[in-house]
mmCIF file of C-alpha atoms and ligand atoms in Angstrom:
data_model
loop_
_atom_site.group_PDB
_atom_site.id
_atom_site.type_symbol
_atom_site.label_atom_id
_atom_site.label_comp_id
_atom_site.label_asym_id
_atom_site.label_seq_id
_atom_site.Cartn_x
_atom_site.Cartn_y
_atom_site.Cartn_z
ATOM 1 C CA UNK A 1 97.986 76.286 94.633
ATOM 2 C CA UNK A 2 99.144 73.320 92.479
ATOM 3 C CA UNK A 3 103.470 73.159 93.103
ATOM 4 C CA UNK A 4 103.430 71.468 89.808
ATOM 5 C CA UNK A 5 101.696 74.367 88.086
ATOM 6 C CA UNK A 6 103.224 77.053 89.930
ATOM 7 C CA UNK A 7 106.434 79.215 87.958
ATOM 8 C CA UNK A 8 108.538 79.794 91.449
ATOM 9 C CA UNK A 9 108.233 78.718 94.312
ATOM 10 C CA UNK A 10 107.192 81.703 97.177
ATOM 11 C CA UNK A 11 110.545 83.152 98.216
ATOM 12 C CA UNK A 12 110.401 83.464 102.171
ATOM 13 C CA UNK A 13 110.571 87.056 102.737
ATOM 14 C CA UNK A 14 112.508 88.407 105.751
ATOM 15 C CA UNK A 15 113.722 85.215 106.797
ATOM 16 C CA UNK A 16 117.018 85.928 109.136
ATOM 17 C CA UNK A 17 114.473 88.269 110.822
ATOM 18 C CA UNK A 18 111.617 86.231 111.607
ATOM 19 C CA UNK A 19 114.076 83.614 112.748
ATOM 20 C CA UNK A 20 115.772 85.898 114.880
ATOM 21 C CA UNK A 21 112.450 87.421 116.388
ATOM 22 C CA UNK A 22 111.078 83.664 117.019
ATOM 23 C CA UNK A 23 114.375 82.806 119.069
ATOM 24 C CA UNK A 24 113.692 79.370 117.936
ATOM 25 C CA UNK A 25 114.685 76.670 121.078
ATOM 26 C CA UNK A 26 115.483 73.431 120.305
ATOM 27 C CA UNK A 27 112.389 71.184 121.201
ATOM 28 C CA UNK A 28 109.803 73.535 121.543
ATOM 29 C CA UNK A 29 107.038 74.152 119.402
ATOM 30 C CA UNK A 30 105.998 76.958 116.598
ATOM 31 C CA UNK A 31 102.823 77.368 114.910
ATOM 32 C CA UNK A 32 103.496 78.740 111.160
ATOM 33 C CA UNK A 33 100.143 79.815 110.354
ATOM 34 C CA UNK A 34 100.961 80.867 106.654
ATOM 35 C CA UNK A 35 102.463 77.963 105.529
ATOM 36 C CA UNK A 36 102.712 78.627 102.189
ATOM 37 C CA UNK A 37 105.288 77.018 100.340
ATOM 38 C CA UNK A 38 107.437 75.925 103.269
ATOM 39 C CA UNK A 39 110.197 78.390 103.512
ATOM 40 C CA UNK A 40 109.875 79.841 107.537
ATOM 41 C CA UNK A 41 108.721 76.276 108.458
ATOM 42 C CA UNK A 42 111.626 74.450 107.313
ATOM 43 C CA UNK A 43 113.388 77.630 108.620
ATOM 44 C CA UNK A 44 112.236 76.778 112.147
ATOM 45 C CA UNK A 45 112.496 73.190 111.269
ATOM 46 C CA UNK A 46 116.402 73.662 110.832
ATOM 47 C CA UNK A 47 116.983 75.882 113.844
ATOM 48 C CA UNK A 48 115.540 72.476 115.808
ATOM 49 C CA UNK A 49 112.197 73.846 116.250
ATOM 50 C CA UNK A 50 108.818 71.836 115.898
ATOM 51 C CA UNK A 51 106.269 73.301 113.962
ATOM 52 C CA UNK A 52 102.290 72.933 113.595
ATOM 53 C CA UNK A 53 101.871 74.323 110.127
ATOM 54 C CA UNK A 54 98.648 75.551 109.144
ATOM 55 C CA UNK A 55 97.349 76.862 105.195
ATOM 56 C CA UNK A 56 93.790 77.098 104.099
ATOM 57 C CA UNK A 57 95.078 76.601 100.509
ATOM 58 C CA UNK A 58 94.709 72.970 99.714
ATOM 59 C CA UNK A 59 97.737 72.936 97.277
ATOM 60 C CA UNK A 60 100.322 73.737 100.564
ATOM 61 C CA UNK A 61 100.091 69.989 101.214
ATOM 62 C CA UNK A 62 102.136 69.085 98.563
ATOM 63 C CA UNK A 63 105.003 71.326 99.602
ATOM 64 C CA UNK A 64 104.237 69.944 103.382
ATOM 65 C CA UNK A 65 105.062 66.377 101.739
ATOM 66 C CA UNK A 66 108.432 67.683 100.545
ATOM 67 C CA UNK A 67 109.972 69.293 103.703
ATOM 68 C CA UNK A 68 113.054 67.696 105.667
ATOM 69 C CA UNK A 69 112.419 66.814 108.795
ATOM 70 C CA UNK A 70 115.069 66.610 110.984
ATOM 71 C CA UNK A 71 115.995 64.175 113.936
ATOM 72 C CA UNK A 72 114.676 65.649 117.120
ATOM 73 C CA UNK A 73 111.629 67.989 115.480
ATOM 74 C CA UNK A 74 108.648 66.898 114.930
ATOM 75 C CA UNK A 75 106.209 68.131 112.352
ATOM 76 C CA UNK A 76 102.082 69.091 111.387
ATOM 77 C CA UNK A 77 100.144 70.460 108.726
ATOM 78 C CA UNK A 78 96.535 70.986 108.645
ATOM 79 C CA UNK A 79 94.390 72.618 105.740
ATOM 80 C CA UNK A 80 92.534 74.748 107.973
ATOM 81 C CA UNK A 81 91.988 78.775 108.164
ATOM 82 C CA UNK A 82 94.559 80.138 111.079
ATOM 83 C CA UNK A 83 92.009 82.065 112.544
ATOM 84 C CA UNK A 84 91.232 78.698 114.552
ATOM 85 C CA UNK A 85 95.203 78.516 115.501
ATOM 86 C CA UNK A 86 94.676 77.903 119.421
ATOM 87 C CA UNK A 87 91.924 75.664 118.825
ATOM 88 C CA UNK A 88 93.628 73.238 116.357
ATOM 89 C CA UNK A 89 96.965 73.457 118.949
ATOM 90 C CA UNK A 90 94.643 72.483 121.479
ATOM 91 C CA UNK A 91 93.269 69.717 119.047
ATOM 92 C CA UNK A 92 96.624 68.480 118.530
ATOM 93 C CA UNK A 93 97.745 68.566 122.233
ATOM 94 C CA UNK A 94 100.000 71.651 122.179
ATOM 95 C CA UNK A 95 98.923 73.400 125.374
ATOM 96 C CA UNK A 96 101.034 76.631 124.607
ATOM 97 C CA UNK A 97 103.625 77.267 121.940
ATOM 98 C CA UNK A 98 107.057 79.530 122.099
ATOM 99 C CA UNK A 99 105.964 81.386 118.966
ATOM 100 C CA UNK A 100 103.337 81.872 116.218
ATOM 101 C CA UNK A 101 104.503 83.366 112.892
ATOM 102 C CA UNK A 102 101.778 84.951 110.440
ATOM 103 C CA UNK A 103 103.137 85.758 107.291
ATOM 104 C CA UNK A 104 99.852 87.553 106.077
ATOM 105 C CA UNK A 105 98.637 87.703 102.378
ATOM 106 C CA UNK A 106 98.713 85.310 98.877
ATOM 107 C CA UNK A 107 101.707 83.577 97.793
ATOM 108 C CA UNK A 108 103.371 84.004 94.270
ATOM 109 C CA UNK A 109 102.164 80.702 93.927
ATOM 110 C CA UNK A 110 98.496 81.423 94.198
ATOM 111 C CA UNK A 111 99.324 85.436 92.079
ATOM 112 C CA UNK A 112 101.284 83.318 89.227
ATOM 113 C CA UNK A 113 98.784 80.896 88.710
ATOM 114 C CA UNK A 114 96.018 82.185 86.570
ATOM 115 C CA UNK A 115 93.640 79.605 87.170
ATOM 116 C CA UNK A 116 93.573 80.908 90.869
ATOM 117 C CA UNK A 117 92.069 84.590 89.459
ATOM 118 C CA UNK A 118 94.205 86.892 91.708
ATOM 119 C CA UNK A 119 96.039 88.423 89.070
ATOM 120 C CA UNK A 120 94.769 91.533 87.164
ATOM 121 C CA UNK A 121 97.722 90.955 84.967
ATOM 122 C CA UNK A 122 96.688 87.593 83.543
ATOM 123 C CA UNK A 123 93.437 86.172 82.495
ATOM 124 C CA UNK A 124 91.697 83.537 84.145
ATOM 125 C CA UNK A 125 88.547 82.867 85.999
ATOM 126 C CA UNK A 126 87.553 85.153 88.086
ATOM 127 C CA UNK A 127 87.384 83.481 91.623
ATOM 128 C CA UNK A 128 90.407 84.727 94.330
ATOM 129 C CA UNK A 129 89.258 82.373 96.801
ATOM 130 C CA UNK A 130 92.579 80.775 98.873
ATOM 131 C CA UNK A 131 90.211 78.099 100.110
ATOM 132 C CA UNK A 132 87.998 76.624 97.233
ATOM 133 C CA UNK A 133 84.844 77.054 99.644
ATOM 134 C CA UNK A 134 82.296 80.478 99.826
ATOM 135 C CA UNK A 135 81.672 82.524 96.770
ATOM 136 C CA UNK A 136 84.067 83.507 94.281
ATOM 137 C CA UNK A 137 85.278 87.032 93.372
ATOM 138 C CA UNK A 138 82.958 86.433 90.244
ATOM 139 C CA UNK A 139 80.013 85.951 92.722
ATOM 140 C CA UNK A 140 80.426 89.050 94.445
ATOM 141 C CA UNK A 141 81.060 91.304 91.641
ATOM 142 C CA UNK A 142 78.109 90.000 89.747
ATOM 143 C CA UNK A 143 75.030 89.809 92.705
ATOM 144 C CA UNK A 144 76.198 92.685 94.621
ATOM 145 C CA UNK A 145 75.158 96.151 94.461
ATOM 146 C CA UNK A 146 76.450 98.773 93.352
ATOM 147 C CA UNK A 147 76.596 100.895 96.960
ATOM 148 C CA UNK A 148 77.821 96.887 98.289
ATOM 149 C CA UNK A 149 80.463 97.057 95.371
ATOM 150 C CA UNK A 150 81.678 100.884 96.050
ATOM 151 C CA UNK A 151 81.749 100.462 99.318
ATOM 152 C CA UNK A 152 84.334 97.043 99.385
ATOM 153 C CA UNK A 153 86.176 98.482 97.073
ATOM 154 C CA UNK A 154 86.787 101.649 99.085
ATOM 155 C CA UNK A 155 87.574 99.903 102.962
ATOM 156 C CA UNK A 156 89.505 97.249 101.281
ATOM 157 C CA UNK A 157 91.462 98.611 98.348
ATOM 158 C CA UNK A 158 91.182 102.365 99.324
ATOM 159 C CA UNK A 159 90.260 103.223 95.840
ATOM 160 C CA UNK A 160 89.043 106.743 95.519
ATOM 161 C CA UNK A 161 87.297 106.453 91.996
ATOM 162 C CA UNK A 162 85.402 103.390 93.853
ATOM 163 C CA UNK A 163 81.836 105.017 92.919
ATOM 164 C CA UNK A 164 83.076 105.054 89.505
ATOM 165 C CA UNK A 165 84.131 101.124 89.508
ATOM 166 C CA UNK A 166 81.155 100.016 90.823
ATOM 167 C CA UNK A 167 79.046 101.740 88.443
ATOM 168 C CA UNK A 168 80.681 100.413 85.776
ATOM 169 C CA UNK A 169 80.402 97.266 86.953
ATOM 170 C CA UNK A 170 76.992 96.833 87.157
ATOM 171 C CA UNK A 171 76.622 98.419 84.022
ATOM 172 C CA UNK A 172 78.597 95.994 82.239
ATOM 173 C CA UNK A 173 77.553 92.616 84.062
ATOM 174 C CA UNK A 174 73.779 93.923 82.687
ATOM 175 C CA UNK A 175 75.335 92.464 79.112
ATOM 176 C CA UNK A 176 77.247 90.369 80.328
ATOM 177 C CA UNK A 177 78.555 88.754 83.744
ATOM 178 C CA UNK A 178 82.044 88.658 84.644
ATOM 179 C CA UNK A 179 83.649 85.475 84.193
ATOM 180 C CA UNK A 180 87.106 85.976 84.246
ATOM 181 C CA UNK A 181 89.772 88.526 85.807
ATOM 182 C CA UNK A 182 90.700 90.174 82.048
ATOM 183 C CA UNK A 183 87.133 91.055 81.744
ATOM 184 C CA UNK A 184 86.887 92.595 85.493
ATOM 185 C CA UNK A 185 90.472 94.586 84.637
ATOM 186 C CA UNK A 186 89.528 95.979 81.260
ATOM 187 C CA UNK A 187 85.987 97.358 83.182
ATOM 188 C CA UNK A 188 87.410 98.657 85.761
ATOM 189 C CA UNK A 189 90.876 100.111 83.586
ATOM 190 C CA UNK A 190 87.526 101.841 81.308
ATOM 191 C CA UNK A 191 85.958 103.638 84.485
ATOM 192 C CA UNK A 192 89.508 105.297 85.696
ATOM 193 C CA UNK A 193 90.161 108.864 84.391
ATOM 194 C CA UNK A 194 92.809 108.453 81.892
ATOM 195 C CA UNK A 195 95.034 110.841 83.721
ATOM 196 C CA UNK A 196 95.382 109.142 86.682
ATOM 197 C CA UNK A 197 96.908 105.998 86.140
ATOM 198 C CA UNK A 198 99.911 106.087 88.400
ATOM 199 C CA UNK A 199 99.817 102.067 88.757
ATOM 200 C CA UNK A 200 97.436 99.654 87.252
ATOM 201 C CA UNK A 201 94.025 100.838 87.788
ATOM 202 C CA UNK A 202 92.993 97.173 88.506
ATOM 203 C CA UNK A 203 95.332 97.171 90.948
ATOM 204 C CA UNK A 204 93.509 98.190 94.266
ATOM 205 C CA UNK A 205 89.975 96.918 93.298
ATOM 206 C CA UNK A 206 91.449 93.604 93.130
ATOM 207 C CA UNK A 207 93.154 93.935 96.564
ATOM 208 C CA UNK A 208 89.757 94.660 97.944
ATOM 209 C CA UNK A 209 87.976 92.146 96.341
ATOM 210 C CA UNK A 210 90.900 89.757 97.676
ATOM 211 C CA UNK A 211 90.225 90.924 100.834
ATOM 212 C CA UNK A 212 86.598 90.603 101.024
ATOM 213 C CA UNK A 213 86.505 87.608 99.299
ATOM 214 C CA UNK A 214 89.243 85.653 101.693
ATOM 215 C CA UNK A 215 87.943 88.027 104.883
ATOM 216 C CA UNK A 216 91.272 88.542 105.412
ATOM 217 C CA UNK A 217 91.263 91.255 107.983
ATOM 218 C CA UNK A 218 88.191 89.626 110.065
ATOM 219 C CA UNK A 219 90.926 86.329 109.850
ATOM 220 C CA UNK A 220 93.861 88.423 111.269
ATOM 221 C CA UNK A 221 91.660 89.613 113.690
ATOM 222 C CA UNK A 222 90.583 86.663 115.041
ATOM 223 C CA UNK A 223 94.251 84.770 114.358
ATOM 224 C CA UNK A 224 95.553 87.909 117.066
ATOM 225 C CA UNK A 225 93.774 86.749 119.569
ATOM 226 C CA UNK A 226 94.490 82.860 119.289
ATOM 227 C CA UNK A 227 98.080 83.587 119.473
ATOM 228 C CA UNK A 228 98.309 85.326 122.424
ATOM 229 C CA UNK A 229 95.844 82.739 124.058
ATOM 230 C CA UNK A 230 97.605 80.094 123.061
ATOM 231 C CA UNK A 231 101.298 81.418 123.434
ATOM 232 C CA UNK A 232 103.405 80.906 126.399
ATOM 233 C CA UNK A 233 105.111 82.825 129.029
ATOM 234 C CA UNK A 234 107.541 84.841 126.996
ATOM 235 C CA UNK A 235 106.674 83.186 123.579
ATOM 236 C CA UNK A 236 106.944 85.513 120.391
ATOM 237 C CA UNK A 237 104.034 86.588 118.051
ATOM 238 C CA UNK A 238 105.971 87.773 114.727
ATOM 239 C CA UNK A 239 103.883 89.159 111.930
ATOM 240 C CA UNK A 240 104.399 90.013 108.732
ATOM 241 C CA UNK A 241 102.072 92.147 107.259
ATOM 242 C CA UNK A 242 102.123 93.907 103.264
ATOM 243 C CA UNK A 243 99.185 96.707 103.218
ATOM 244 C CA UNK A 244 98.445 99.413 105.612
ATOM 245 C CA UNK A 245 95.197 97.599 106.378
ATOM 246 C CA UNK A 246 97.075 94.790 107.965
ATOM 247 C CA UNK A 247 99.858 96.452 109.767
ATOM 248 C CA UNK A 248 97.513 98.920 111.385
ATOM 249 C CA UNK A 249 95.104 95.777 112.989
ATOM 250 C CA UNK A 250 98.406 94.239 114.148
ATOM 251 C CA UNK A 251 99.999 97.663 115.693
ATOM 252 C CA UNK A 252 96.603 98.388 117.526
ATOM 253 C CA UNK A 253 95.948 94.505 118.761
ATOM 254 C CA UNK A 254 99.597 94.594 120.548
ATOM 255 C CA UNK A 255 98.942 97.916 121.703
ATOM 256 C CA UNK A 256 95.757 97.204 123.312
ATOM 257 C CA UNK A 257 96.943 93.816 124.418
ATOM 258 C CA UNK A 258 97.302 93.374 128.178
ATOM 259 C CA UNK A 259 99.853 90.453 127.435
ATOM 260 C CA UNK A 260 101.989 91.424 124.706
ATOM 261 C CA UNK A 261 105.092 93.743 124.397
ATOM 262 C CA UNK A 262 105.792 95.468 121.480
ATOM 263 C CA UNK A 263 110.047 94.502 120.971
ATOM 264 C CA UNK A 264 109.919 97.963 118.932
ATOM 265 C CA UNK A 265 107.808 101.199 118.613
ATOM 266 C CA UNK A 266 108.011 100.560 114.655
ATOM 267 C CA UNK A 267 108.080 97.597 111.848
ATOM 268 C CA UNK A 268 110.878 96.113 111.169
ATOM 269 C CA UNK A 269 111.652 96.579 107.183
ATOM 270 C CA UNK A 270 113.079 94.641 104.424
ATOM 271 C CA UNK A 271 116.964 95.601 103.839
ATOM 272 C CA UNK A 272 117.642 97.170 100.546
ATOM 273 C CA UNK A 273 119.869 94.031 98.784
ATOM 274 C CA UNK A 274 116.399 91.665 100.274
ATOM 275 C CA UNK A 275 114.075 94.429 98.265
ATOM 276 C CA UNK A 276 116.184 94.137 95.155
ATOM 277 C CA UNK A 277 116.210 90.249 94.895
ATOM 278 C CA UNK A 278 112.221 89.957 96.179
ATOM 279 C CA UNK A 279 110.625 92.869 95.196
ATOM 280 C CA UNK A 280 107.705 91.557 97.322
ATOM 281 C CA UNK A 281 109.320 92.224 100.238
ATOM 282 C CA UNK A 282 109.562 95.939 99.222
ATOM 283 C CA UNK A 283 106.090 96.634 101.150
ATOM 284 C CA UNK A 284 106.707 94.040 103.889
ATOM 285 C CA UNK A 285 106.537 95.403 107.544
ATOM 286 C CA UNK A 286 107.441 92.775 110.269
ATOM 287 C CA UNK A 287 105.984 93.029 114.134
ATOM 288 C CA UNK A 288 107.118 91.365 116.905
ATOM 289 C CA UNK A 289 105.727 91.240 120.401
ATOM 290 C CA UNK A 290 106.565 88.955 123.307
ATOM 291 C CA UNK A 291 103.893 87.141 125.655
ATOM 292 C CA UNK A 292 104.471 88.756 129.386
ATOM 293 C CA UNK A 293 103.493 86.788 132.590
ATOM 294 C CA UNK A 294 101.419 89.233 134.587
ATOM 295 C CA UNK A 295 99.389 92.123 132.316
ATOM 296 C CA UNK A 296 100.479 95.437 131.434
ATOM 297 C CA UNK A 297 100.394 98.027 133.793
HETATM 298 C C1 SAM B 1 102.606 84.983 101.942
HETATM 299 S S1 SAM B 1 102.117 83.330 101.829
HETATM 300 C C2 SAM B 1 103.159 82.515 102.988
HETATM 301 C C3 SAM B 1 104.462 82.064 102.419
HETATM 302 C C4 SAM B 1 105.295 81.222 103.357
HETATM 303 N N1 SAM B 1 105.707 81.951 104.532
HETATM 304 C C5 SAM B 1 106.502 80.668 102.630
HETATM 305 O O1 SAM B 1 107.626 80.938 103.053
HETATM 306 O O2 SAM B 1 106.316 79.981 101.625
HETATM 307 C C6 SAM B 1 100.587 83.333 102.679
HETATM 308 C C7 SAM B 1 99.936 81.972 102.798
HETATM 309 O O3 SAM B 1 98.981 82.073 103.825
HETATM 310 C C8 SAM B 1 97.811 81.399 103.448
HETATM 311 N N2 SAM B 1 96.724 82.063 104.147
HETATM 312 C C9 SAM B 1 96.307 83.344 104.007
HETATM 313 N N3 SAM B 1 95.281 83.580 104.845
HETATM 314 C C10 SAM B 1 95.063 82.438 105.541
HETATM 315 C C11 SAM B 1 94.147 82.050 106.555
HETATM 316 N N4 SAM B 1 93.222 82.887 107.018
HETATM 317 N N5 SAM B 1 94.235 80.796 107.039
HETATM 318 C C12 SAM B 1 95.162 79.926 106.584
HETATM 319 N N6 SAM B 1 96.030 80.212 105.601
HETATM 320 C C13 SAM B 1 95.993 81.464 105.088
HETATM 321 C C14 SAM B 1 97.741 81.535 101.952
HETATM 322 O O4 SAM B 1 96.988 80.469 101.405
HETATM 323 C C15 SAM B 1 99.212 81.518 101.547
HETATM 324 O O5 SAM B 1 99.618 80.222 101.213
#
């Protein structure tokens, strides 16, 4: 995620919410552990917050460099995967925080840049990875097997010609390996039933392999349970989430959580004017939950 290379910067999506739900207090500090390009952190930054920013993307550091700081807040980014959030507080001597904010998913940076291989829409390599380490998209789709293929594609994108896909897959990397994300799309756009193309038929099989690739929902997972660890009495967890996949491992973790209270029974939504300027924040859903004292009853 180059800034220099990227067309737009991410718009921060439901901002005035996730301010609101963080109740930012002057002073105290807020992990951000999507930093992205900036937007909630300076956010917090400007509400006289302090923030320990965190992005496994090594291109977020340039849009770290470029934030304003103000007088009174302090600042810290670290390239790091947020599943470690409590640990890498704990490394940087924040015993407990007054909110951490996941804003779950890729940037527009990382979907408009070809080079990065998320997009079915554009061709470039085929790699997906947010964090340059682990094996690319291209890896999986051409050592995997077919059942390994199917099945990803299914749990991840929830693709129900996923069979279909996979097959096709491995019968065209048998001529010739996937290289780039125009190759993958065309396959997969070939194995769909022509009369059921209601979106791009790429569309979910790259989700999944986005998924799998990043292990994004293992990440969340994990991420869930730093933050309440690592929150304090009354601190805020806010998350935004953009699939079903996502929103239904954050409804269940507060849920089951001894220390956290759900603020409301259901996500918090996008209004319609925020929609129509960001149509990426048409599928956003936004959880909040508050750190109690004493468990759940
Ligand atoms: C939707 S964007 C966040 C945008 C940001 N809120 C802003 O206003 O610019 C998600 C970011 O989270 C990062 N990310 C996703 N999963 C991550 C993980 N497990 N650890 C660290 N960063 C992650 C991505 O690299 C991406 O930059």
């Amino acid at each position: 995620m180059s800034g220099a290379a990227a067309k737009e910067p991410h718009v921060p999506v439901m901002l005035a919410e996730c301010l609101a739900a963080l109740e930012v207090q002057q002073g105290r500090w807020y992990i951000d552990g999507t930093f992205g390009a900036g937007g909630h952190s300076q956010a917090i930054l400007e509400a006289g917050g302090s923030v320990l920013a965190i992005d496994q993307d090594p291109g977020a550091r340039a849009f770290a460099e470029r934030l304003n700081i103000s007088k009174g807040s302090e600042f810290i980014f670290l390239q790091q995967n947020f599943r470690f959030l409590d640990s890498l507080a704990k490394q940087s001597r924040l015993a407990g925080v007054a909110g951490v904010l996941l804003d779950l998913g890729v940037s527009s940076m990382q979907l408009d840049m070809a080079e990065r291989g998320f997009a079915f829409r554009q061709d470039g390599p085929l790699d997906m990875r947010m964090n340059p380490e682990g094996p690319s998209a291209a890896e999986v789709v051409n050592s995997y097997t077919q059942d390994e293929l199917a099945a990803i594609i299914y749990k991840y994108g929830e693709e129900r010609y996923s069979r279909r896909i996979a097959r096709k897959i491995v019968e065209q990397r048998e001529k010739t390996p996937f290289e780039t994300t125009g190759q993958l799309a065309e396959a997969i756009a070939q194995a769909y039933p022509p009369g059921y193309r209601r979106e791009h038929p790429a569309r979910r099989s790259f989700q999944a392999l986005r998924i799998y690739v990043n292990d994004e929902l293992g990440a969340l997972e994990d991420a869930l349970v730093a933050a309440e660890n690592i929150l304090a009495d009354s601190g805020k967890l806010v998350v935004l989430s953009y699939h079903s996949l996502e929103d239904r491992i954050v409804k269940h973790f507060i849920r089951n959580s001894s220390y956290l209270k759900a603020e409301s029974k259901k996500p918090l939504l996008a209004s319609d004017s925020e929609i129509t300027e960001n149509p990426r924040a048409r599928s956003a859903k936004l959880r909040v939950a508050r750190k109690l004292s004493e468990a759940k009853t």
